[in-house]
Short mmCIF file of C-alpha atoms and ligand atoms in Angstrom, two decimals:
data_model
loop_
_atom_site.label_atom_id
_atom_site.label_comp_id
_atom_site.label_asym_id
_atom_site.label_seq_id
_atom_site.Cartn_x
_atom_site.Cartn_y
_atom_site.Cartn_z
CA UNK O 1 61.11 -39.91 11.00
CA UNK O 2 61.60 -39.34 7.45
CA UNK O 3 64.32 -36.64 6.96
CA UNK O 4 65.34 -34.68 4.28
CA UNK O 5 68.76 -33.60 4.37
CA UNK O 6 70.18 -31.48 1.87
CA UNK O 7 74.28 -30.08 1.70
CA UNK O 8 76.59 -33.09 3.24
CA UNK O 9 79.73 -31.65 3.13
CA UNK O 10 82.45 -31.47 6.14
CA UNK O 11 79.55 -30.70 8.58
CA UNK O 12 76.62 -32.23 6.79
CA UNK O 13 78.49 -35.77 6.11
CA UNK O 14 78.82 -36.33 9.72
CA UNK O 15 75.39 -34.92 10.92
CA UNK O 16 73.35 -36.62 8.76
CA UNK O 17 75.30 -39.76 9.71
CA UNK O 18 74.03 -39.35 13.73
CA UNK O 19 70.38 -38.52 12.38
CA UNK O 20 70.99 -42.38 10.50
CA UNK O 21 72.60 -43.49 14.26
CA UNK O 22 69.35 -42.07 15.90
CA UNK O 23 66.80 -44.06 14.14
CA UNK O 24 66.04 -41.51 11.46
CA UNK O 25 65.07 -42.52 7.39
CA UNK O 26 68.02 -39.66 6.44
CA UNK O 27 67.16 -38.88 2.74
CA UNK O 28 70.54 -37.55 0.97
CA UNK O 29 71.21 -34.59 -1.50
CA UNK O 30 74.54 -32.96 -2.35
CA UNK O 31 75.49 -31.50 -5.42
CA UNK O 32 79.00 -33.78 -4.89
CA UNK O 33 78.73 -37.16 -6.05
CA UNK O 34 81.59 -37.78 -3.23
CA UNK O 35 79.69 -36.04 -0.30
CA UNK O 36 76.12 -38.23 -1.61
CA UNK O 37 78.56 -41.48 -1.84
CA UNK O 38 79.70 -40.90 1.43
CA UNK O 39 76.59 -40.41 2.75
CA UNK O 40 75.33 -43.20 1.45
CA UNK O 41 77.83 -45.15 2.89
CA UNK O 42 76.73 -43.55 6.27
CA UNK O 43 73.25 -45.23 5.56
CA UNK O 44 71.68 -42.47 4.44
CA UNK O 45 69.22 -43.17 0.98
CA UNK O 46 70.86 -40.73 -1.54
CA UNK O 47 68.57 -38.95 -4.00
CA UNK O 48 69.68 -37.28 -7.05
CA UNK O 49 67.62 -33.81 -6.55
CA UNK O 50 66.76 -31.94 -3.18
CA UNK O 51 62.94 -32.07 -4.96
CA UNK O 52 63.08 -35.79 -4.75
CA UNK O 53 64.51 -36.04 -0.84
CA UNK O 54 62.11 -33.86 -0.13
CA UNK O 55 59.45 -34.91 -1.63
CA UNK O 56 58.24 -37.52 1.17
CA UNK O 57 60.46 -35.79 4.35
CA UNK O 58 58.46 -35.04 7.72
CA UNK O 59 61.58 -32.78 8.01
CA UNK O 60 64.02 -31.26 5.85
CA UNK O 61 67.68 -30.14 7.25
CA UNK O 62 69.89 -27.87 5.45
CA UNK O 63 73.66 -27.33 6.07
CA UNK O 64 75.11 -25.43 3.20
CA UNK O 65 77.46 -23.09 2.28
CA UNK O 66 75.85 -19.22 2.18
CA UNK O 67 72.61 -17.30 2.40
CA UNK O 68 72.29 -16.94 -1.68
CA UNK O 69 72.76 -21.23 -2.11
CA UNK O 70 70.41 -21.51 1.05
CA UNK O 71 67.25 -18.96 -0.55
CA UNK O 72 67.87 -20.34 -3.83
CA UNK O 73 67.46 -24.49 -2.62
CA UNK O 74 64.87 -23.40 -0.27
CA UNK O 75 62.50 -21.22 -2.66
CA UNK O 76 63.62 -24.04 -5.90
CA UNK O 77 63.24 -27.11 -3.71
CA UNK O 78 61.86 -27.37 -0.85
CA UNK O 79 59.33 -24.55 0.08
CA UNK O 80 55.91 -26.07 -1.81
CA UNK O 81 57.64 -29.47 -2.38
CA UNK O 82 57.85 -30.66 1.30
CA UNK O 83 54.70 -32.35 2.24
CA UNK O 84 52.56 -29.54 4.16
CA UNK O 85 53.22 -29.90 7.79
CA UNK O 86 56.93 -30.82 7.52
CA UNK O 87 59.23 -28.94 9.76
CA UNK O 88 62.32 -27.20 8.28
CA UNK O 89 65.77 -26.91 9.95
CA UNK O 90 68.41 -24.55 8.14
CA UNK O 91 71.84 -25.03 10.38
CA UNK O 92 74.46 -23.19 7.47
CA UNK O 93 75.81 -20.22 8.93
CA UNK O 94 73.87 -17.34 6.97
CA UNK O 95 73.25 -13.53 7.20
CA UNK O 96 70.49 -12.55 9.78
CA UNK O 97 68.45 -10.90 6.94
CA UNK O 98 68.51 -14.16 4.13
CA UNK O 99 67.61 -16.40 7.31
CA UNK O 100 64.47 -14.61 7.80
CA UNK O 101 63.47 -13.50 4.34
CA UNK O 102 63.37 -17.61 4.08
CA UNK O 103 61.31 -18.69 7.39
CA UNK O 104 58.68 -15.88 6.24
CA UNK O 105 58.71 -17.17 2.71
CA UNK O 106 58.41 -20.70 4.49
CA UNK O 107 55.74 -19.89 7.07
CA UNK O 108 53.89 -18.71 4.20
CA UNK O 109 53.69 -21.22 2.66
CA UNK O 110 52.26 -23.31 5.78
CA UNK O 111 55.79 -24.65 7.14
CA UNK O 112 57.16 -24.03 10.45
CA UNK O 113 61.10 -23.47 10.28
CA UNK O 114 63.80 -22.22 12.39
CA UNK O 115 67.58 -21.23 11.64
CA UNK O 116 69.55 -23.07 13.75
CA UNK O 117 73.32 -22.28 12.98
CA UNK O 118 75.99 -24.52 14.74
CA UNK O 119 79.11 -24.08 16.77
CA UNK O 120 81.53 -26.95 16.96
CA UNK O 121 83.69 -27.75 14.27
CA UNK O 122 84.09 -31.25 12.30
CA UNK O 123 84.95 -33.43 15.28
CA UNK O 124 81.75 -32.29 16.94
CA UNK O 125 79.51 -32.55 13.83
CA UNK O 126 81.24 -36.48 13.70
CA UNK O 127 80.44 -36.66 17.70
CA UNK O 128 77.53 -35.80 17.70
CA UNK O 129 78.85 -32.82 20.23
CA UNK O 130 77.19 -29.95 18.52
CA UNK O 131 75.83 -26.31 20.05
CA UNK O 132 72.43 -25.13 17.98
CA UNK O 133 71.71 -21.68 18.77
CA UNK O 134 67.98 -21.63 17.33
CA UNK O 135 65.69 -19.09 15.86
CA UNK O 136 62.17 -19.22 15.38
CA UNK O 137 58.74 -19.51 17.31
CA UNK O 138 58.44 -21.42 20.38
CA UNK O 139 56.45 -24.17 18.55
CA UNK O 140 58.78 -24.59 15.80
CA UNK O 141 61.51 -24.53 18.10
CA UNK O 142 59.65 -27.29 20.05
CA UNK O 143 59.45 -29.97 16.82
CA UNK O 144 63.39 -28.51 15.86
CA UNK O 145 64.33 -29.86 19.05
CA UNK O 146 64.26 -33.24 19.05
CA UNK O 147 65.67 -33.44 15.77
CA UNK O 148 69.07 -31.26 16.92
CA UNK O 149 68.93 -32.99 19.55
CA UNK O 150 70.46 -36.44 18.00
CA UNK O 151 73.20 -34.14 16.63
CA UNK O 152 74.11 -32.40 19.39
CA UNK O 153 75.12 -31.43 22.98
CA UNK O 154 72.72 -28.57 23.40
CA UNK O 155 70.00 -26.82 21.56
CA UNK O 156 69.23 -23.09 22.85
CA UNK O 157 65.87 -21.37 21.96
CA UNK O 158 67.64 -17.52 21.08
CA UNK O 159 64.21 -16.09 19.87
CA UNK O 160 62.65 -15.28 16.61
CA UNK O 161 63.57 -16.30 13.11
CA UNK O 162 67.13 -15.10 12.63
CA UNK O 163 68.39 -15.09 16.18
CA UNK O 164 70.32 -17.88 15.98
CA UNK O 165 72.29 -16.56 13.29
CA UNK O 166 72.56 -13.66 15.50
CA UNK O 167 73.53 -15.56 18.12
CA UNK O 168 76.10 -17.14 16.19
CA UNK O 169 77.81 -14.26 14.83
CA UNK O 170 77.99 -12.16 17.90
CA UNK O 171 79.32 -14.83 19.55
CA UNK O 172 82.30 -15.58 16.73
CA UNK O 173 83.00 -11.69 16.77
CA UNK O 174 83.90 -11.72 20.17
CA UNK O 175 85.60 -15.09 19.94
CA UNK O 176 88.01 -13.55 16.97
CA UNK O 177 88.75 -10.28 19.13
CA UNK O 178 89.33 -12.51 22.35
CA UNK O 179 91.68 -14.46 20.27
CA UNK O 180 93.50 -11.52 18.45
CA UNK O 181 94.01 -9.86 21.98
CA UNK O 182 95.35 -13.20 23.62
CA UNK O 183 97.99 -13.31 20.57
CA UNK O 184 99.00 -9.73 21.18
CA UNK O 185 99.18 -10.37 25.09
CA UNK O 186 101.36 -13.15 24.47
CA UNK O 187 103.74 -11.90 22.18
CA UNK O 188 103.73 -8.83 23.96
CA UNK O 189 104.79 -10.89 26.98
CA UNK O 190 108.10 -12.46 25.23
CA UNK O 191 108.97 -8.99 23.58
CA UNK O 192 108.93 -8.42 27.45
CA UNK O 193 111.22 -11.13 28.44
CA UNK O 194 108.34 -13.02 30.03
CA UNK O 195 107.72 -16.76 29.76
CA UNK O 196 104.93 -17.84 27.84
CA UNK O 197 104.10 -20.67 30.54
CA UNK O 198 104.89 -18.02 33.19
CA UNK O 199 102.32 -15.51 31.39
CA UNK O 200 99.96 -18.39 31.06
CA UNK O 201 99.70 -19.66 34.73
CA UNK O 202 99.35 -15.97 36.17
CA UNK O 203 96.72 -14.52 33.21
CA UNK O 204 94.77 -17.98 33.84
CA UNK O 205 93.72 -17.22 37.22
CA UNK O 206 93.76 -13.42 36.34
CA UNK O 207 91.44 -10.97 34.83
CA UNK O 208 93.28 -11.49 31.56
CA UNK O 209 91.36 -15.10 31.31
CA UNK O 210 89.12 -15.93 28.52
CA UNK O 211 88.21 -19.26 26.24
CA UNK O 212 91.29 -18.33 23.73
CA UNK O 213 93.69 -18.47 26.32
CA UNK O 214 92.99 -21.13 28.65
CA UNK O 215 90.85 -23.86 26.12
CA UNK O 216 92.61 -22.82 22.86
CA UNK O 217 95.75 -21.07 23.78
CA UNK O 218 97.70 -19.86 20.35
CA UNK O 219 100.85 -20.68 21.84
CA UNK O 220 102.37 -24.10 21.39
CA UNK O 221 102.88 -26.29 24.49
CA UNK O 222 101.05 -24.11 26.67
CA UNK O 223 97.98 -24.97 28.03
CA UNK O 224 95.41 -28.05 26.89
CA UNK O 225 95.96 -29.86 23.39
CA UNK O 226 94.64 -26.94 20.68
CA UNK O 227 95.17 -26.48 16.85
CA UNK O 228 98.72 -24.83 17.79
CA UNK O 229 100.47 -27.78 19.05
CA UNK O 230 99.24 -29.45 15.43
CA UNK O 231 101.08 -26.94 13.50
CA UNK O 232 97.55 -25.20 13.21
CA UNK O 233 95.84 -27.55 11.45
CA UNK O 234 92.70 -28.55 11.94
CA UNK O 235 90.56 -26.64 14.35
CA UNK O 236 88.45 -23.42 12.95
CA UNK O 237 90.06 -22.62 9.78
CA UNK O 238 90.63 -18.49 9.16
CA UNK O 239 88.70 -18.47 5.86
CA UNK O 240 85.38 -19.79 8.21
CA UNK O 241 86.42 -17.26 10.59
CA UNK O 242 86.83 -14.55 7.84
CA UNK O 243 83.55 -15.36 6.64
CA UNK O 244 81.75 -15.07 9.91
CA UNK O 245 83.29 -11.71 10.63
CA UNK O 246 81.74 -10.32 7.18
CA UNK O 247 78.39 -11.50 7.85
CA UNK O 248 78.69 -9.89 11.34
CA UNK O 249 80.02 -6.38 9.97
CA UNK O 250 77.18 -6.77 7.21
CA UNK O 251 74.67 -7.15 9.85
CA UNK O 252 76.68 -4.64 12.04
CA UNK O 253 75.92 -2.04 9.59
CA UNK O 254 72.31 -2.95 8.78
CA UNK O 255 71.37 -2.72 12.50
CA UNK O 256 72.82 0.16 13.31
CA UNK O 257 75.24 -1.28 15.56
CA UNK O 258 79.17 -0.26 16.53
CA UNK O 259 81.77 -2.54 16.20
CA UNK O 260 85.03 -0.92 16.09
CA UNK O 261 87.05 -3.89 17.31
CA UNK O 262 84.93 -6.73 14.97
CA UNK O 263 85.36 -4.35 11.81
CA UNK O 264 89.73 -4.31 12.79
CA UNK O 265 89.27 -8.13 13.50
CA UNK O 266 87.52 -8.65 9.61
CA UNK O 267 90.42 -6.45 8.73
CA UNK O 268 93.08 -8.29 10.81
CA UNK O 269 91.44 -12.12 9.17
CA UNK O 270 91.09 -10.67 5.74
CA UNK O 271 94.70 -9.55 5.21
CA UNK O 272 95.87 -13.01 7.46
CA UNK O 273 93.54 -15.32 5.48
CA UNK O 274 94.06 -14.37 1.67
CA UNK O 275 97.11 -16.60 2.10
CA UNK O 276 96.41 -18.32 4.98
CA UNK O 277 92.97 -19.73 4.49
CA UNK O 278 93.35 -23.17 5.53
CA UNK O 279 94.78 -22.60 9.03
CA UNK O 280 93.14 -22.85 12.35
CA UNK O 281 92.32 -19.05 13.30
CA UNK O 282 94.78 -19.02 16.30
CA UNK O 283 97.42 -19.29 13.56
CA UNK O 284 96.76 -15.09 13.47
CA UNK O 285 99.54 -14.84 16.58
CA UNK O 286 101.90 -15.64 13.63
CA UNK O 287 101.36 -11.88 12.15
CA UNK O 288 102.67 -10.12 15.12
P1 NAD V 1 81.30 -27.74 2.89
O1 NAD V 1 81.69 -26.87 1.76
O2 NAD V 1 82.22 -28.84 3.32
O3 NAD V 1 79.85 -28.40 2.61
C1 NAD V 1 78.82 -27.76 1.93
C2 NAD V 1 78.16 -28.81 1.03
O4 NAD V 1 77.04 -28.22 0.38
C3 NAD V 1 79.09 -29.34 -0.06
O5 NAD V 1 79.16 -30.76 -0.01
C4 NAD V 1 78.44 -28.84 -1.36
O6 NAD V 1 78.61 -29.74 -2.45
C5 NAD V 1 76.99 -28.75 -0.93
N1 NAD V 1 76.18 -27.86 -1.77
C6 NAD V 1 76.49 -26.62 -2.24
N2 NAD V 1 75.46 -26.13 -2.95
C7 NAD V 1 74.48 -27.06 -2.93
C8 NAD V 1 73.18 -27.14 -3.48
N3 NAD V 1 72.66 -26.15 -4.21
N4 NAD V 1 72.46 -28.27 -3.28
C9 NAD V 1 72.97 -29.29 -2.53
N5 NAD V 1 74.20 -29.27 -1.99
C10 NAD V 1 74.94 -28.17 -2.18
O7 NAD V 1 81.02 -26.75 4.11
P2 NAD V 1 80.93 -27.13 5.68
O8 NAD V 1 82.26 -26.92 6.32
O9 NAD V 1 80.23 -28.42 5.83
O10 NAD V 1 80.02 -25.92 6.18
C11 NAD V 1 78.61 -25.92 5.98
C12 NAD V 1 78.01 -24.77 6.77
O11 NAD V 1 78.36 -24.92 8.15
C13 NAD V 1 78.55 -23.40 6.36
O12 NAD V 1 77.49 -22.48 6.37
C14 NAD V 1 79.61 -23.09 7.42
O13 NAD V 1 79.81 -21.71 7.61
C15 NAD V 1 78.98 -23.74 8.64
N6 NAD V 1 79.93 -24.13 9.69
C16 NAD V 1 81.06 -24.81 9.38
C17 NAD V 1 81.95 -25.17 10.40
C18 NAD V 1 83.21 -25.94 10.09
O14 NAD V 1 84.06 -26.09 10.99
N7 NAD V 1 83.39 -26.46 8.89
C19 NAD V 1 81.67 -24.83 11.74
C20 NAD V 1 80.48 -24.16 12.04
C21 NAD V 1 79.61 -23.82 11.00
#
């Protein structure tokens, strides 16, 4: 299939490169003449405008930074450029509302598209390993499909346009108040006098369990490899984190909904990230 794919940065690079391993005709834009060399390199076909990688695409994928970049390439180049009848894909992680001011602007035009934000970090976009949590009708879910499909492990149907991003945010909310509270348990523990190995193997097979402790525990040496026994490098870097907690206070407040403990978490990341950016989020147990 010929497939436009438009933003290869950390995430992009390595996606568009399974869409080449798949079989697909990947056509490549990036504003970065690195991220389109790379690409090409990958096999990809790089253009030198989205207009013209879009021009001929059955598909178009999008994996770029925000919601303002993803309305602007989508109503410049892409909606009324793509051949009628191609399928869109955006996979950046966006606000709810931009994510479905775009699919109605698309499906007006004639396109079926669906948001289709990932989790998974680099190694998983490289692997091949990735979660889609996918927005949209059934049908355009149904064509999405087998395109995510090459890049990842599992592509869930979450609803309408702009569920996925829903998806995605609720999801990181509770993942960066999961993690918070498993750094305060921990160092509450060794205020205590108690053995961070000791805490571990009794809160693992206690209520206290959750993802952050027992797949990504913020502790050096205890539990499976994570970003803490790197020095906190790598992994899911606070800044991402920091930006996935605004978009889920902005939508927090647009819907109506309460989130006392995501709006301390935003706090907790923004403070923790101004100067600490670049490390993995689990790096936050450092602050207490
Ligand atoms: P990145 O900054 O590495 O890549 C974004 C790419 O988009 C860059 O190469 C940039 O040059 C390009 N770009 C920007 N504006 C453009 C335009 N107008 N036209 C064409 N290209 C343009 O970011 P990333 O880490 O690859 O993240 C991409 C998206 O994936 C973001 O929405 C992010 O929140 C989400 N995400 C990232 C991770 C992660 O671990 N990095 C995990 C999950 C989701």
């Amino acid at each position: 299939m010929k497939i436009a794919f438009i933003g290869l940065g950390n995430m992009g690079g390595g996606m568009a490169a399974n869409l080449v391993k798949a079989g697909h005709d990947v056509r490549a834009f990036d504003l970065s003449d690195a991220a389109l060399a790379a690409a090409k390199d990958a096999g990809c076909t790089a253009f030198t405008a989205a207009s013209e990688a879009c021009a001929d695409a059955e598909a178009v994928v999008s994996m770029l930074p925000n919601g303002a970049i993803v309305k602007s390439v989508y109503e410049s180049d892409v909606i009324g450029t793509a051949p009628a009848g191609a399928v869109l894909l955006d996979c950046s992680t966006i606000d709810v509302a931009t994510a479905r001011e775009v699919i109605a602007a698309a499906q007006g035009a004639g396109y079926d598209m669906v948001d289709a934000p990932v989790s998974g970090g680099i190694a998983a976009a490289n692997g091949g390993t990735l979660t889609f949590m996918v927005g949209g009708t059934a049908e355009a879910f149904g064509r999405a499909e087998v395109i995510l499909n090459a890049m990842g492990k599992a592509v869930i149907h979450a609803g309408d346009a702009g569920n996925g991003q829903a998806a995605k945010i609720c999801n990181n909310m509770l993942l960066a108040v999961q993690m918070i509270g498993t750094a305060e348990a921990f160092s509450m523990a060794d205020k205590l006098g108690l053995d961070a190995q000791t805490f571990y193997d009794i809160s693992s097979v206690s209520s206290g369990q959750c993802w952050s402790m027992t797949s990504y525990c913020p502790v050096p040496g205890v539990g499976p490899q994570s970003p803490s026994d790197n020095d906190y490098q790598g992994g899911f870097a606070s800044a991402l984190m920091l930006k996935d907690l605004r978009l889920a206070m902005e939508a927090a407040e647009t819907s109506g909904a309460s989130t006392p403990l995501g709006k301390h978490s935003q706090e907790i990341y923004e403070e923790f990230a101004a100067d600490n950016g670049g490390l993995d989020f689990s790096a936050i147990i450092k602050t207490l």
